[in-house]
Tab-separated table of C-alpha atoms in Angstrom:
chain	number	residue	atom	x	y	z
A	473	UNK	CA	-22.675	29.872	-11.868
A	474	UNK	CA	-21.833	26.155	-12.758
A	475	UNK	CA	-24.043	23.262	-12.880
A	476	UNK	CA	-23.447	20.923	-9.771
A	477	UNK	CA	-25.560	17.984	-8.046
A	478	UNK	CA	-26.293	17.947	-4.400
A	479	UNK	CA	-26.371	15.131	-2.246
A	480	UNK	CA	-25.783	14.431	1.687
A	481	UNK	CA	-26.471	11.054	2.451
A	482	UNK	CA	-25.874	11.130	5.781
A	483	UNK	CA	-28.442	11.288	8.447
A	484	UNK	CA	-27.280	13.362	11.573
A	485	UNK	CA	-28.486	13.307	14.821
A	486	UNK	CA	-27.364	16.328	16.938
A	487	UNK	CA	-27.689	16.650	20.124
A	488	UNK	CA	-27.707	15.331	23.907
A	489	UNK	CA	-28.577	11.875	24.583
A	490	UNK	CA	-28.649	10.509	20.782
A	491	UNK	CA	-26.847	7.886	21.138
A	492	UNK	CA	-30.057	6.205	22.604
A	493	UNK	CA	-30.761	5.355	19.009
A	494	UNK	CA	-27.610	3.934	18.005
A	495	UNK	CA	-28.000	0.106	18.495
A	496	UNK	CA	-31.270	-0.181	16.437
A	497	UNK	CA	-30.152	1.703	14.037
A	498	UNK	CA	-27.239	-0.088	13.315
A	499	UNK	CA	-29.621	-3.379	13.178
A	500	UNK	CA	-31.662	-1.161	10.627
A	501	UNK	CA	-28.678	-1.243	8.615
A	502	UNK	CA	-28.461	-4.672	8.637
A	503	UNK	CA	-25.114	-4.721	11.510
A	504	UNK	CA	-25.004	-7.839	13.972
A	505	UNK	CA	-21.624	-7.961	13.948
A	506	UNK	CA	-19.778	-4.345	15.051
A	507	UNK	CA	-16.038	-2.875	13.969
A	508	UNK	CA	-15.639	-0.903	17.423
A	509	UNK	CA	-12.725	1.883	16.079
A	510	UNK	CA	-11.250	4.316	18.395
A	511	UNK	CA	-8.014	6.056	19.419
A	512	UNK	CA	-6.316	6.389	22.658
A	513	UNK	CA	-8.830	5.246	25.235
A	514	UNK	CA	-10.746	8.608	25.951
A	515	UNK	CA	-13.821	7.324	25.428
A	516	UNK	CA	-13.328	5.055	28.452
A	517	UNK	CA	-12.848	7.660	31.003
A	518	UNK	CA	-15.535	9.781	29.381
A	519	UNK	CA	-18.186	7.352	29.678
A	520	UNK	CA	-18.504	7.157	26.170
A	521	UNK	CA	-17.288	3.692	25.772
A	522	UNK	CA	-19.786	2.164	28.485
A	523	UNK	CA	-22.950	3.481	27.094
A	524	UNK	CA	-21.850	2.162	22.854
A	525	UNK	CA	-21.849	-1.787	25.059
A	526	UNK	CA	-24.717	-0.651	26.404
A	527	UNK	CA	-25.973	-0.046	23.401
A	528	UNK	CA	-24.861	-3.464	21.906
A	529	UNK	CA	-26.176	-4.864	23.916
A	530	UNK	CA	-29.893	-3.946	23.941
A	531	UNK	CA	-29.273	-4.211	20.718
A	532	UNK	CA	-28.165	-7.937	20.609
A	533	UNK	CA	-25.084	-7.046	18.411
A	534	UNK	CA	-21.848	-8.769	18.224
A	535	UNK	CA	-18.391	-6.202	18.452
A	536	UNK	CA	-14.394	-6.532	17.948
A	537	UNK	CA	-12.694	-4.307	18.632
A	538	UNK	CA	-9.738	-1.999	16.935
A	539	UNK	CA	-7.808	0.677	19.226
A	540	UNK	CA	-5.166	3.057	19.252
A	541	UNK	CA	-5.747	4.899	16.056
A	542	UNK	CA	-3.250	7.316	16.301
A	543	UNK	CA	-3.856	11.463	15.237
A	544	UNK	CA	-2.533	11.848	11.707
A	545	UNK	CA	-3.865	7.897	11.276
A	546	UNK	CA	-1.298	5.486	9.840
A	547	UNK	CA	-1.891	3.229	7.146
A	548	UNK	CA	-0.998	0.386	9.541
A	549	UNK	CA	-3.925	1.236	11.776
A	550	UNK	CA	-6.003	0.341	8.859
A	551	UNK	CA	-4.411	-2.791	7.732
A	552	UNK	CA	-4.994	-3.727	11.173
A	553	UNK	CA	-8.979	-2.731	10.980
A	554	UNK	CA	-9.704	-4.546	7.791
A	555	UNK	CA	-8.128	-7.317	8.985
A	556	UNK	CA	-9.787	-7.357	12.231
A	557	UNK	CA	-12.722	-7.349	10.274
A	558	UNK	CA	-12.354	-9.957	7.718
A	559	UNK	CA	-11.640	-12.307	10.291
A	560	UNK	CA	-14.371	-11.889	12.457
A	561	UNK	CA	-16.999	-11.653	9.633
A	562	UNK	CA	-17.934	-8.110	10.779
A	563	UNK	CA	-20.665	-6.373	8.984
A	564	UNK	CA	-20.494	-2.819	10.117
A	565	UNK	CA	-17.735	-0.737	11.384
A	566	UNK	CA	-18.314	2.087	14.241
A	567	UNK	CA	-16.152	4.929	14.270
A	568	UNK	CA	-16.226	6.827	17.470
A	569	UNK	CA	-13.286	10.046	18.099
A	570	UNK	CA	-12.984	12.947	15.770
A	571	UNK	CA	-11.221	13.382	12.598
A	572	UNK	CA	-8.377	10.820	12.561
A	573	UNK	CA	-10.257	7.673	13.657
A	574	UNK	CA	-12.911	8.553	10.768
A	575	UNK	CA	-10.936	8.982	7.962
A	576	UNK	CA	-9.369	5.571	9.358
A	577	UNK	CA	-12.602	3.939	8.995
A	578	UNK	CA	-13.327	5.473	5.755
A	579	UNK	CA	-10.487	3.415	4.967
A	580	UNK	CA	-11.444	0.316	6.459
A	581	UNK	CA	-14.701	0.590	4.685
A	582	UNK	CA	-13.072	0.706	1.565
A	583	UNK	CA	-10.406	-1.693	1.920
A	584	UNK	CA	-11.868	-4.418	3.132
A	585	UNK	CA	-14.593	-4.630	0.174
A	586	UNK	CA	-11.013	-4.374	-2.293
A	587	UNK	CA	-9.172	-7.371	-2.912
A	588	UNK	CA	-6.013	-6.107	-3.197
A	589	UNK	CA	-3.763	-3.296	-1.034
A	590	UNK	CA	-5.815	-0.124	0.332
A	591	UNK	CA	-3.484	2.115	-1.005
A	592	UNK	CA	-4.241	1.193	-4.570
A	593	UNK	CA	-7.308	2.712	-3.504
A	594	UNK	CA	-6.015	6.587	-2.504
A	595	UNK	CA	-6.641	9.157	-4.840
A	596	UNK	CA	-3.307	9.874	-7.551
A	597	UNK	CA	-1.929	6.380	-6.889
A	598	UNK	CA	-0.196	4.647	-9.940
A	599	UNK	CA	-2.985	2.150	-11.108
A	600	UNK	CA	-4.953	3.055	-8.578
A	601	UNK	CA	-7.778	1.119	-8.287
A	602	UNK	CA	-11.484	2.861	-8.440
A	603	UNK	CA	-13.783	1.936	-5.349
A	604	UNK	CA	-16.919	0.423	-6.066
A	605	UNK	CA	-18.119	-1.200	-2.660
A	606	UNK	CA	-18.274	-0.352	0.738
A	607	UNK	CA	-18.834	-1.141	4.296
A	608	UNK	CA	-21.229	0.322	6.029
A	609	UNK	CA	-20.042	3.273	8.548
A	610	UNK	CA	-21.411	4.886	10.892
A	611	UNK	CA	-19.501	7.659	13.551
A	612	UNK	CA	-19.557	9.472	16.712
A	613	UNK	CA	-17.962	12.581	16.884
A	614	UNK	CA	-16.016	13.483	20.088
A	615	UNK	CA	-14.156	16.518	18.707
A	616	UNK	CA	-14.803	19.206	16.087
A	617	UNK	CA	-12.866	20.280	13.328
A	618	UNK	CA	-12.324	17.925	10.533
A	619	UNK	CA	-16.160	17.477	9.469
A	620	UNK	CA	-15.330	14.012	8.384
A	621	UNK	CA	-18.634	13.265	10.124
A	622	UNK	CA	-20.645	14.904	7.004
A	623	UNK	CA	-18.483	14.308	3.718
A	624	UNK	CA	-16.642	11.976	1.795
A	625	UNK	CA	-12.973	12.071	2.208
A	626	UNK	CA	-10.139	10.569	4.606
A	627	UNK	CA	-6.162	11.439	4.860
A	628	UNK	CA	-4.146	8.146	5.990
A	629	UNK	CA	-0.553	8.702	6.327
A	630	UNK	CA	2.049	6.442	4.366
A	631	UNK	CA	5.538	5.299	4.517
A	632	UNK	CA	8.498	6.221	6.245
A	633	UNK	CA	8.165	9.863	5.372
A	634	UNK	CA	4.575	9.834	6.552
A	635	UNK	CA	3.169	11.207	3.063
A	636	UNK	CA	-0.807	12.552	3.676
A	637	UNK	CA	-2.314	10.619	1.391
A	638	UNK	CA	-6.376	10.565	0.548
A	639	UNK	CA	-8.662	8.574	0.173
A	640	UNK	CA	-12.317	10.011	-1.312
A	641	UNK	CA	-15.326	8.496	-2.852
A	642	UNK	CA	-19.452	9.148	-2.527
A	643	UNK	CA	-20.258	5.650	-0.917
A	644	UNK	CA	-17.701	6.588	2.163
A	645	UNK	CA	-20.204	9.550	3.698
A	646	UNK	CA	-21.527	8.021	6.561
A	647	UNK	CA	-24.461	6.028	7.160
A	648	UNK	CA	-25.631	8.432	10.327
A	649	UNK	CA	-23.466	9.781	12.304
A	650	UNK	CA	-23.886	11.372	15.635
A	651	UNK	CA	-23.387	14.490	17.387
A	652	UNK	CA	-23.485	15.093	20.940
A	653	UNK	CA	-21.608	18.511	21.858
A	654	UNK	CA	-21.530	17.478	25.537
A	655	UNK	CA	-19.114	14.365	23.781
A	656	UNK	CA	-16.344	17.006	23.362
A	657	UNK	CA	-16.106	18.898	26.620
A	658	UNK	CA	-13.424	16.702	27.563
A	659	UNK	CA	-11.469	17.605	24.410
A	660	UNK	CA	-8.009	19.510	25.454
A	661	UNK	CA	-8.104	23.540	25.112
A	662	UNK	CA	-5.514	23.332	22.633
A	663	UNK	CA	-7.097	20.544	20.281
A	664	UNK	CA	-10.706	22.120	20.766
A	665	UNK	CA	-8.876	24.905	19.421
A	666	UNK	CA	-7.136	23.431	16.595
A	667	UNK	CA	-10.188	22.118	15.338
A	668	UNK	CA	-11.597	25.510	15.141
A	669	UNK	CA	-8.690	26.114	12.893
A	670	UNK	CA	-9.376	23.579	11.052
A	671	UNK	CA	-13.260	24.140	10.523
A	672	UNK	CA	-12.400	28.037	9.451
A	673	UNK	CA	-9.747	27.172	6.842
A	674	UNK	CA	-12.864	24.532	5.508
A	675	UNK	CA	-14.761	27.170	4.695
A	676	UNK	CA	-11.506	29.435	3.690
A	677	UNK	CA	-10.543	27.629	0.857
A	678	UNK	CA	-13.783	27.058	-0.448
A	679	UNK	CA	-14.177	30.740	0.222
A	680	UNK	CA	-10.775	32.027	-1.736
A	681	UNK	CA	-11.467	30.985	-5.209
A	682	UNK	CA	-12.301	32.807	-8.402
A	683	UNK	CA	-15.126	34.878	-8.184
A	684	UNK	CA	-18.492	33.496	-9.703
A	685	UNK	CA	-21.781	33.792	-9.170
A	686	UNK	CA	-22.351	31.710	-6.282
A	687	UNK	CA	-23.494	34.202	-3.841
A	688	UNK	CA	-25.906	31.883	-2.080
A	689	UNK	CA	-22.602	29.621	-1.084
A	690	UNK	CA	-20.519	32.597	-0.266
A	691	UNK	CA	-23.131	34.249	1.940
A	692	UNK	CA	-24.399	30.716	3.922
A	693	UNK	CA	-20.186	30.180	4.040
A	694	UNK	CA	-19.897	34.286	6.033
A	695	UNK	CA	-22.389	33.533	8.042
A	696	UNK	CA	-20.956	30.156	9.393
A	697	UNK	CA	-16.975	31.779	9.621
A	698	UNK	CA	-18.785	34.676	11.599
A	699	UNK	CA	-20.593	31.634	14.511
A	700	UNK	CA	-16.895	30.279	14.814
A	701	UNK	CA	-15.307	33.998	15.548
A	702	UNK	CA	-17.483	34.669	17.830
A	703	UNK	CA	-17.886	30.936	19.620
A	704	UNK	CA	-14.459	30.031	20.109
A	705	UNK	CA	-13.843	32.807	22.599
A	706	UNK	CA	-16.544	31.479	24.635
A	707	UNK	CA	-15.301	27.302	24.684
A	708	UNK	CA	-12.156	28.951	26.065
A	709	UNK	CA	-14.095	30.766	28.710
A	710	UNK	CA	-16.365	27.559	29.625
A	711	UNK	CA	-14.943	24.517	28.133
A	712	UNK	CA	-18.576	23.214	29.168
A	713	UNK	CA	-20.966	25.986	27.446
A	714	UNK	CA	-23.057	23.780	25.483
A	715	UNK	CA	-24.280	26.139	23.006
A	716	UNK	CA	-20.810	27.368	22.387
A	717	UNK	CA	-19.839	23.757	21.598
A	718	UNK	CA	-22.922	22.966	19.572
A	719	UNK	CA	-22.399	25.447	16.940
A	720	UNK	CA	-18.549	24.620	16.735
A	721	UNK	CA	-19.285	21.070	16.484
A	722	UNK	CA	-22.037	22.373	13.877
A	723	UNK	CA	-20.654	24.617	12.148
A	724	UNK	CA	-17.422	22.181	11.763
A	725	UNK	CA	-19.773	19.446	10.393
A	726	UNK	CA	-21.227	21.926	7.692
A	727	UNK	CA	-18.232	23.250	6.687
A	728	UNK	CA	-17.517	20.131	4.415
A	729	UNK	CA	-21.301	18.994	3.972
A	730	UNK	CA	-21.410	17.404	0.692
A	731	UNK	CA	-19.157	20.600	0.165
A	732	UNK	CA	-21.246	22.555	-0.380
A	733	UNK	CA	-19.898	26.075	-0.070
A	734	UNK	CA	-17.764	25.075	-3.204
A	735	UNK	CA	-21.267	24.349	-5.354
A	736	UNK	CA	-21.187	25.817	-8.780
A	737	UNK	CA	-17.329	27.037	-7.754
A	738	UNK	CA	-14.733	25.746	-10.824
A	739	UNK	CA	-12.529	23.610	-8.455
A	740	UNK	CA	-11.390	21.680	-5.966
A	741	UNK	CA	-8.208	22.710	-4.486
A	742	UNK	CA	-7.226	23.269	-0.482
A	743	UNK	CA	-3.633	24.741	-1.287
A	744	UNK	CA	-3.718	25.267	2.640
A	745	UNK	CA	-4.359	21.730	3.300
A	746	UNK	CA	-1.222	20.568	0.377
A	747	UNK	CA	1.435	22.516	2.622
A	748	UNK	CA	-0.239	22.071	6.051
A	749	UNK	CA	-0.094	17.865	5.146
A	750	UNK	CA	4.098	18.539	5.059
A	751	UNK	CA	4.273	20.142	8.191
A	752	UNK	CA	2.250	17.170	9.532
A	753	UNK	CA	4.349	14.395	7.984
A	754	UNK	CA	7.605	15.784	8.936
A	755	UNK	CA	6.604	16.604	12.420
A	756	UNK	CA	3.232	15.217	13.172
A	757	UNK	CA	1.597	18.601	14.133
A	758	UNK	CA	-1.756	18.564	14.982
A	759	UNK	CA	-3.475	19.330	11.165
A	760	UNK	CA	-5.750	22.479	12.073
A	761	UNK	CA	-2.376	24.241	13.602
A	762	UNK	CA	-0.627	23.817	10.146
A	763	UNK	CA	-3.141	25.455	8.515
A	764	UNK	CA	-3.562	28.487	10.818
A	765	UNK	CA	0.135	28.914	10.622
A	766	UNK	CA	-0.054	28.963	6.885
A	767	UNK	CA	-3.139	30.352	6.105
A	768	UNK	CA	-2.104	34.381	6.590
A	769	UNK	CA	1.205	33.848	4.622
A	770	UNK	CA	-0.651	32.299	1.667
A	771	UNK	CA	-3.443	35.180	1.624
A	772	UNK	CA	-0.199	37.937	1.885
A	773	UNK	CA	1.309	35.884	-0.987
A	774	UNK	CA	-1.628	35.751	-3.191
A	775	UNK	CA	-2.729	39.390	-2.656
A	776	UNK	CA	0.162	39.369	-4.307
A	777	UNK	CA	0.829	37.735	-7.007
A	778	UNK	CA	-2.705	37.807	-8.034
A	779	UNK	CA	-4.193	41.324	-7.330
A	780	UNK	CA	-6.973	40.747	-9.742
A	781	UNK	CA	-8.429	38.709	-6.275
A	782	UNK	CA	-8.106	41.475	-3.946
A	783	UNK	CA	-12.048	41.922	-4.044
A	784	UNK	CA	-12.227	38.744	-2.923
A	785	UNK	CA	-10.290	39.342	0.321
A	786	UNK	CA	-11.314	42.390	0.747
A	787	UNK	CA	-15.112	40.922	0.959
A	788	UNK	CA	-13.590	38.415	3.183
A	789	UNK	CA	-12.619	41.414	5.804
A	790	UNK	CA	-15.702	43.403	5.260
A	791	UNK	CA	-18.471	40.616	5.643
A	792	UNK	CA	-16.602	38.296	8.132
A	793	UNK	CA	-14.631	41.196	10.312
A	794	UNK	CA	-16.672	44.144	9.651
A	795	UNK	CA	-13.742	45.898	8.002
A	796	UNK	CA	-15.264	50.051	7.015
A	797	UNK	CA	-11.833	50.755	4.997
A	798	UNK	CA	-13.021	51.161	1.459
A	799	UNK	CA	-9.448	50.384	-0.518
A	800	UNK	CA	-9.652	46.592	-0.893
A	801	UNK	CA	-6.041	46.063	-0.944
A	802	UNK	CA	-6.233	48.271	2.825
A	803	UNK	CA	-9.341	46.148	3.524
A	804	UNK	CA	-7.773	42.481	2.739
A	805	UNK	CA	-4.445	43.585	5.074
A	806	UNK	CA	-6.977	44.295	7.807
A	807	UNK	CA	-8.786	41.187	7.473
A	808	UNK	CA	-5.716	38.923	7.489
A	809	UNK	CA	-4.424	41.359	10.526
A	810	UNK	CA	-8.131	40.262	12.108
A	811	UNK	CA	-7.533	36.515	11.560
A	812	UNK	CA	-4.624	36.713	13.088
A	813	UNK	CA	-5.480	38.027	15.958
A	814	UNK	CA	-8.097	35.662	16.067
A	815	UNK	CA	-5.654	32.744	15.731
A	816	UNK	CA	-3.403	34.585	18.623
A	817	UNK	CA	-6.580	34.613	20.680
A	818	UNK	CA	-7.426	30.726	20.528
A	819	UNK	CA	-3.602	30.258	21.451
A	820	UNK	CA	-2.373	29.232	18.324
A	821	UNK	CA	1.618	29.772	17.716
A	822	UNK	CA	2.553	33.061	16.240
A	823	UNK	CA	4.716	31.068	13.437
A	824	UNK	CA	6.717	27.879	12.028
A	825	UNK	CA	9.838	28.436	14.524
A	826	UNK	CA	7.632	28.780	17.032
A	827	UNK	CA	5.761	25.921	16.647
A	828	UNK	CA	9.056	23.788	16.244
A	829	UNK	CA	10.099	23.765	12.688
A	830	UNK	CA	13.428	23.578	11.007
A	831	UNK	CA	14.303	26.505	9.142
A	832	UNK	CA	16.707	24.012	7.217
A	833	UNK	CA	13.737	21.604	6.604
A	834	UNK	CA	11.737	24.228	4.516
A	835	UNK	CA	13.464	23.094	1.450
A	836	UNK	CA	12.112	19.714	1.288
A	837	UNK	CA	8.984	20.534	2.506
A	838	UNK	CA	7.934	22.485	-0.499
A	839	UNK	CA	9.296	20.161	-2.478
A	840	UNK	CA	7.289	17.338	-1.483
A	841	UNK	CA	4.182	19.676	-1.232
A	842	UNK	CA	4.039	19.860	-5.234
A	843	UNK	CA	5.239	16.650	-5.838
A	844	UNK	CA	2.140	15.406	-7.374
A	845	UNK	CA	1.929	18.887	-9.262
A	846	UNK	CA	1.147	23.140	-8.815
A	847	UNK	CA	-1.378	24.059	-6.102
A	848	UNK	CA	-3.537	26.696	-6.117
A	849	UNK	CA	-6.804	27.780	-7.325
A	850	UNK	CA	-5.928	32.184	-7.548
A	851	UNK	CA	-2.679	31.936	-8.085
A	852	UNK	CA	-0.126	28.710	-8.861
A	853	UNK	CA	1.763	27.016	-6.109
A	854	UNK	CA	5.350	25.562	-7.400
A	855	UNK	CA	7.990	24.738	-4.924
A	856	UNK	CA	9.688	28.289	-5.449
A	857	UNK	CA	6.659	30.213	-4.604
A	858	UNK	CA	5.217	27.729	-1.635
A	859	UNK	CA	8.729	27.787	-0.167
A	860	UNK	CA	8.226	31.541	-0.320
A	861	UNK	CA	4.962	30.669	1.921
A	862	UNK	CA	6.531	28.628	3.911
A	863	UNK	CA	9.710	31.545	4.872
A	864	UNK	CA	6.753	34.136	5.539
A	865	UNK	CA	5.138	31.908	7.621
A	866	UNK	CA	8.885	31.165	9.659
């Protein structure tokens, strides 16, 4: 196992009614004027917004609002938030929503402390700047999936071609996150299950790595995957099943908390995210849906082109799906089939065609997926390999 340093600076307030700590906790972190950021306004319909304002009032906090942050958040919303924060003398950011709002607010938190354009702060930008200071940030999670409430990264959509850019730094871990499973009761079924697919992919992309002696990480990971598989259908059956919602919410947070399941492993790759972002860029497709569409095809491609890693896929099949096949190749294929059946059970599209993707777009998406270099960890993915995976998923 490789050396590692592990730190999660975010405090999680998990459970019913935890919003009661909001106002005073912001004050304890030095906040007095808050940039309150949210998406399309569902928090005004489900009562969260009013509760937040009550908390602000009791703590004597002033606030300004940034509303309308889009799914697959645009850099323009980030720039608007930076301007609002500066022009109104804010000293704290509260992100309320799912991963899109949280990711946008991480970029805002970095951008308000940087004199140049926020684009300079994205990973891999030519002449990119280093993040050295950020505004204090807290989150209230209303949709489980991205894990942004307990990690240091975010994804922002930039430019006319809707390219996905990553912002990442340990300073971008939220100071605290309020995780109340009841706040996810009203999330539409489609988006709840897309979040499930996102969680599962985060877990799998940390699991399918070159085999090292990181047994604790992998066995913990398997346990979280099994919980996701067991409890997602319970939410479909009863959207207000508190325990199922709680388990899925905590799985979302734990999947990327300090990237704990990659500790001691050799790389930080996430090739499925690299490909999936191109589907979101081209079609504004929900992020988790892109991952559900691509994962089985990527697994089969990797199993075929890098057969030395078949034992990892077979172990996944046996330990997560309880496959009892002794032959590794057969066990691994059974695992893929079980995963596809799960995606079908949670009502994900069966293939790219069903999701509305046009075959003539596959080549361009494959090119864009690797424009910053090859993807992959178990097997390298250049343009040709990505195109093979897209065609297999089509």
